[in-house]
CSV table of C-alpha atoms in Angstrom, one decimal:
chain,number,residue,atom,x,y,z
A,1,GLU,CA,129.8,95.8,95.2
A,2,ALA,CA,129.8,95.2,91.4
A,3,GLY,CA,132.5,92.6,91.9
A,4,SER,CA,130.1,90.2,93.5
A,5,MET,CA,128.4,90.0,90.1
A,6,ARG,CA,129.8,88.1,87.2
A,7,PRO,CA,132.8,90.1,85.8
A,8,ALA,CA,131.4,90.6,82.4
A,9,GLN,CA,128.0,91.7,83.7
A,10,ALA,CA,129.6,94.1,86.2
A,11,GLU,CA,131.9,95.6,83.6
A,12,GLU,CA,129.0,96.1,81.2
A,13,LEU,CA,126.8,97.8,83.7
A,14,GLN,CA,129.5,100.1,84.9
A,15,ALA,CA,130.5,101.1,81.4
A,16,SER,CA,127.1,102.8,80.6
A,17,PRO,CA,124.8,102.5,83.6
A,18,ARG,CA,121.8,104.5,82.3
A,19,ARG,CA,121.5,102.7,79.1
A,20,LYS,CA,122.2,99.3,80.6
A,21,THR,CA,119.6,99.5,83.4
A,22,CYS,CA,116.6,98.9,81.1
A,23,ARG,CA,118.5,96.4,79.0
A,24,ARG,CA,119.3,94.3,82.0
A,25,ALA,CA,116.1,95.0,83.9
A,26,GLU,CA,114.9,91.4,84.1
A,27,GLU,CA,118.3,90.1,85.1
A,28,LEU,CA,118.5,92.8,87.8
A,29,ARG,CA,115.1,91.8,89.1
A,30,MET,CA,115.9,88.0,89.1
A,31,SER,CA,119.3,88.5,90.9
A,32,GLU,CA,117.9,90.9,93.5
A,33,THR,CA,120.3,93.6,92.4
A,34,CYS,CA,119.9,97.1,93.6
A,35,VAL,CA,121.5,100.4,92.6
A,36,HIS,CA,123.2,102.9,94.8
A,37,VAL,CA,123.2,106.6,93.8
A,38,GLY,CA,124.7,108.7,96.6
A,39,ASN,CA,122.6,108.2,99.7
A,40,CYS,CA,119.8,106.6,97.6
A,41,THR,CA,119.2,102.8,97.5
A,42,LEU,CA,117.1,101.9,94.5
A,43,TYR,CA,115.4,98.6,93.9
A,44,LEU,CA,114.0,97.3,90.5
A,45,GLU,CA,111.6,94.8,92.1
A,46,ASP,CA,108.0,94.4,93.4
A,47,CYS,CA,107.8,96.3,96.6
A,48,ARG,CA,106.0,93.5,98.3
A,49,GLU,CA,109.2,91.4,97.9
A,50,VAL,CA,111.6,94.1,99.2
A,51,LEU,CA,109.8,95.6,102.1
A,52,PRO,CA,110.1,92.6,104.4
A,53,ARG,CA,113.9,92.9,104.1
A,54,LEU,CA,114.1,96.6,105.0
A,55,GLN,CA,115.0,98.2,108.4
A,56,GLY,CA,115.8,101.6,109.7
A,57,VAL,CA,113.1,103.6,107.9
A,58,ASP,CA,111.8,106.8,109.4
A,59,SER,CA,109.3,108.2,107.0
A,60,LEU,CA,107.2,106.8,104.2
A,61,ILE,CA,106.4,109.5,101.6
A,62,THR,CA,104.7,107.9,98.6
A,63,ASP,CA,102.2,108.4,95.7
A,64,PRO,CA,100.8,104.8,95.3
A,65,VAL,CA,98.6,103.5,92.6
A,66,TRP,CA,95.4,105.4,93.3
A,67,PRO,CA,92.1,103.6,93.7
A,68,ASN,CA,90.6,105.5,90.7
A,69,CYS,CA,93.7,104.9,88.5
A,70,HIS,CA,92.7,103.9,85.0
A,71,PRO,CA,93.1,100.1,84.6
A,72,GLY,CA,96.3,99.3,82.6
A,73,LEU,CA,97.9,102.7,83.2
A,74,LEU,CA,100.4,101.4,85.8
A,75,ALA,CA,101.4,98.1,87.2
A,76,GLY,CA,98.9,97.1,89.8
A,77,SER,CA,96.2,99.3,88.5
A,78,SER,CA,93.9,96.4,87.9
A,79,ASP,CA,93.4,96.1,91.6
A,80,PRO,CA,95.0,99.0,93.6
A,81,LEU,CA,93.2,98.2,96.9
A,82,ARG,CA,94.7,94.7,96.9
A,83,LEU,CA,98.2,96.1,96.1
A,84,TRP,CA,98.0,98.6,98.8
A,85,ARG,CA,96.7,96.1,101.4
A,86,GLU,CA,99.5,93.6,100.5
A,87,THR,CA,102.1,96.5,100.6
A,88,TRP,CA,101.1,97.7,103.9
A,89,ALA,CA,101.0,94.2,105.4
A,90,VAL,CA,104.8,93.9,104.9
A,91,MET,CA,105.7,97.5,105.6
A,92,PRO,CA,108.7,97.9,107.9
A,93,ASP,CA,108.4,99.8,111.2
A,94,LEU,CA,107.8,103.5,110.5
A,95,THR,CA,107.7,106.7,112.6
A,96,ARG,CA,105.4,108.4,110.1
A,97,ALA,CA,103.6,107.8,106.7
A,98,ILE,CA,102.5,110.3,104.2
A,99,VAL,CA,100.4,109.1,101.3
A,100,VAL,CA,99.5,111.3,98.4
A,101,MET,CA,96.4,110.9,96.3
A,102,ARG,CA,94.3,113.1,94.1
A,103,HIS,CA,91.3,115.0,95.6
A,104,ASP,CA,88.8,112.6,94.0
A,105,SER,CA,90.5,109.5,95.3
A,106,ASP,CA,88.5,107.7,98.0
A,107,PRO,CA,90.4,108.1,101.4
A,108,ARG,CA,88.9,104.9,102.6
A,109,PHE,CA,91.5,103.2,100.4
A,110,LEU,CA,93.9,104.0,103.2
A,111,ALA,CA,92.2,101.9,105.8
A,112,PRO,CA,95.0,99.4,106.1
A,113,VAL,CA,97.3,102.0,107.5
A,114,THR,CA,97.8,101.2,111.2
A,115,LEU,CA,99.6,104.4,112.3
A,116,PRO,CA,97.4,107.0,114.1
A,117,PHE,CA,96.0,109.7,111.7
A,118,ALA,CA,97.7,113.1,112.1
A,119,ARG,CA,96.3,115.5,109.5
A,120,SER,CA,95.7,116.0,105.9
A,121,ALA,CA,97.5,118.6,103.7
A,122,ILE,CA,96.5,120.3,100.5
A,123,LEU,CA,98.9,120.2,97.5
A,124,GLY,CA,97.6,122.8,95.2
A,125,TYR,CA,98.4,124.3,91.8
A,126,VAL,CA,98.6,127.9,90.6
A,127,ILE,CA,96.2,127.1,87.7
A,128,PRO,CA,93.4,124.8,88.7
A,129,GLY,CA,92.2,122.1,86.4
A,130,TYR,CA,88.9,120.3,85.8
A,131,ILE,CA,88.1,116.7,86.5
A,132,GLY,CA,84.7,116.1,85.3
A,133,ARG,CA,82.5,118.7,87.0
A,134,TYR,CA,85.0,119.2,89.8
A,135,LEU,CA,87.3,122.2,89.8
A,136,GLY,CA,90.7,121.7,91.2
A,137,GLY,CA,93.0,118.8,90.4
A,138,ASP,CA,94.7,119.3,93.7
A,139,GLU,CA,96.4,116.4,95.6
A,140,ILE,CA,95.9,115.6,99.2
A,141,ALA,CA,98.7,114.3,101.5
A,142,TYR,CA,97.3,112.0,104.2
A,143,CYS,CA,99.7,112.2,107.1
A,144,PHE,CA,99.9,109.5,109.8
A,145,GLY,CA,102.2,108.8,112.8
A,146,GLN,CA,104.4,111.1,114.8
A,147,PRO,CA,105.3,114.6,113.5
A,148,VAL,CA,108.9,115.8,113.4
A,149,PRO,CA,110.2,117.1,116.8
A,150,SER,CA,109.2,120.6,117.6
A,151,LYS,CA,112.0,123.2,117.4
A,152,LEU,CA,112.5,126.8,116.4
A,153,GLY,CA,111.0,127.4,113.0
A,154,ARG,CA,109.1,124.1,113.2
A,155,ARG,CA,106.7,124.6,116.0
A,156,VAL,CA,103.5,124.6,113.9
A,157,ILE,CA,103.1,122.2,111.0
A,158,PRO,CA,101.3,123.8,108.1
A,159,GLY,CA,98.5,122.1,106.1
A,160,ARG,CA,99.0,123.8,102.7
A,161,ALA,CA,101.9,123.3,100.4
A,162,PRO,CA,103.1,126.2,98.2
A,163,LEU,CA,101.1,126.3,95.0
A,164,ALA,CA,103.0,124.4,92.3
A,165,GLN,CA,103.6,126.2,89.0
A,166,PRO,CA,102.6,124.6,85.7
A,167,CYS,CA,106.4,124.2,84.9
A,168,GLY,CA,106.9,122.4,88.2
A,169,ARG,CA,105.3,119.2,86.9
A,170,LYS,CA,107.2,118.7,83.6
A,171,ALA,CA,106.6,115.6,81.4
A,172,ASN,CA,109.4,113.2,82.1
A,173,GLY,CA,108.2,110.0,80.5
A,174,HIS,CA,106.0,108.8,83.4
A,175,PRO,CA,102.2,109.2,83.0
A,176,CYS,CA,101.7,110.3,86.6
A,177,SER,CA,104.6,112.6,87.4
A,178,ARG,CA,104.2,114.8,90.5
A,179,ALA,CA,105.2,118.4,91.3
A,180,LEU,CA,108.7,118.6,92.9
A,181,ALA,CA,107.6,121.7,94.9
A,182,HIS,CA,105.0,119.6,96.7
A,183,PHE,CA,107.4,116.8,97.6
A,184,ASP,CA,110.1,119.3,98.7
A,185,TRP,CA,107.5,120.6,101.1
A,186,LEU,CA,106.5,117.2,102.3
A,187,VAL,CA,110.1,116.0,102.8
A,188,ASN,CA,110.9,119.2,104.7
A,189,TRP,CA,107.9,119.1,107.1
A,190,TRP,CA,107.6,115.3,107.6
A,191,SER,CA,111.2,114.2,108.0
A,192,ASP,CA,114.5,115.5,109.6
A,193,PRO,CA,118.0,115.8,108.0
A,194,GLY,CA,119.7,112.5,108.1
A,195,GLU,CA,116.6,110.4,108.4
A,196,THR,CA,115.7,107.7,105.8
A,197,ILE,CA,112.7,108.2,103.6
A,198,LEU,CA,111.0,105.2,101.8
A,199,ASP,CA,108.9,105.3,98.6
A,200,PRO,CA,107.8,101.8,97.5
A,201,PHE,CA,106.1,103.3,94.4
A,202,MET,CA,109.1,105.4,93.3
A,203,GLY,CA,107.9,106.0,89.7
A,204,SER,CA,110.1,108.6,88.1
A,205,GLY,CA,111.8,109.5,91.4
A,206,THR,CA,110.3,112.8,92.5
A,207,THR,CA,110.3,111.8,96.2
A,208,ALA,CA,114.0,110.8,95.8
A,209,ILE,CA,115.0,114.1,94.3
A,210,ALA,CA,113.3,116.0,97.2
A,211,ALA,CA,115.2,113.7,99.6
A,212,VAL,CA,118.5,114.5,97.9
A,213,ARG,CA,117.8,118.2,98.0
A,214,HIS,CA,117.0,118.1,101.7
A,215,HIS,CA,120.0,115.8,102.7
A,216,ARG,CA,117.9,112.8,103.6
A,217,LYS,CA,118.7,109.1,102.9
A,218,PHE,CA,116.3,107.4,100.5
A,219,ILE,CA,115.1,104.0,99.7
A,220,GLY,CA,113.1,103.6,96.5
A,221,ILE,CA,111.4,100.7,94.8
A,222,GLU,CA,110.0,100.6,91.3
A,223,ILE,CA,108.7,97.5,89.4
A,224,ASP,CA,108.7,99.0,85.9
A,225,PRO,CA,112.2,99.0,84.3
A,226,LYS,CA,111.4,102.1,82.1
A,227,TYR,CA,110.4,104.2,85.1
A,228,PHE,CA,113.2,102.9,87.2
A,229,ASP,CA,115.7,104.1,84.6
A,230,ILE,CA,114.1,107.5,84.4
A,231,ALA,CA,114.3,107.7,88.2
A,232,CYS,CA,118.0,106.7,88.3
A,233,LYS,CA,118.8,109.4,85.7
A,234,ARG,CA,116.9,112.1,87.5
A,235,ILE,CA,118.5,111.3,90.8
A,236,GLU,CA,122.0,111.4,89.3
A,237,ASP,CA,121.2,114.8,87.7
A,238,ALA,CA,119.9,116.1,91.1
A,239,TYR,CA,123.3,115.3,92.7
A,240,ARG,CA,125.0,117.2,89.9
A,241,GLN,CA,123.2,120.4,90.6
A,242,GLY,CA,125.7,122.9,91.9
A,243,ASP,CA,123.5,124.4,94.6
A,244,LEU,CA,123.3,121.0,96.4
A,245,PHE,CA,126.9,121.2,97.6
A,246,VAL,CA,127.2,117.4,97.2
A,247,PRO,CA,129.4,115.5,94.8
A,248,ALA,CA,127.9,113.7,91.8
A,249,PRO,CA,128.1,110.0,92.7
A,250,GLU,CA,128.6,107.0,90.5
A,251,ARG,CA,125.8,104.6,90.1
A,252,LYS,CA,126.9,101.3,91.6
A,253,PRO,CA,124.9,98.1,90.8
A,254,GLU,CA,125.1,95.7,93.7
A,255,GLN,CA,123.8,92.1,94.2
A,256,MET,CA,122.5,92.1,97.7
A,257,SER,CA,122.7,89.2,100.1
A,258,PHE,CA,120.0,88.8,102.6
A,259,ALA,CA,121.3,85.6,104.3
């Protein structure tokens, strides 16, 4: 709880959590402090430091730094393959893993994944775009591991998400925001209610919002304090939506002990 922190620090963080997250970002990272928002546990750290400490994860649903990401755009973009290899090397046990990349990202990038390949799925848009000479701009979800248990209404797992509307990918301060409709679909089809979803490249928190909307637990990790703060605010706002039938939680900074 916040009481395990220095009293002045805890009081300051609780007084205005959204504004203080960025201001205290370096201190949070150095003290291994995480933030709890409802059923979401959020870490402002390098995922390679956090992943070895995690247990009880069911599904990885993530949009990592792509192999063709522009250098300098995101932390780790100078060598995305090395980042992904080192991330997977310390990944906790998973039932399934879903990794989203753009249609022109080389899928051989995913070679470190040790789970058996299940299928790919198309995450398309109502209005296609152009990337060089290539029409589309779609993303591809590469799915590994065991599918969710078969039951009525979930016998056949589809391979195409609903087309995302242009307004479904609003600018939110992150240069690579994703369409919520796509991640709603992924969370629904690649996890079950009550399970825990992990996103070690949380960014602005789109996977987390989908997890909240579908009543999943969520663990998110983000190294950039600016995007971490955006994610925290978006998750808090998601809990406040009336159609979720869940109370709006208080953000609780906590210094974790891993002794």
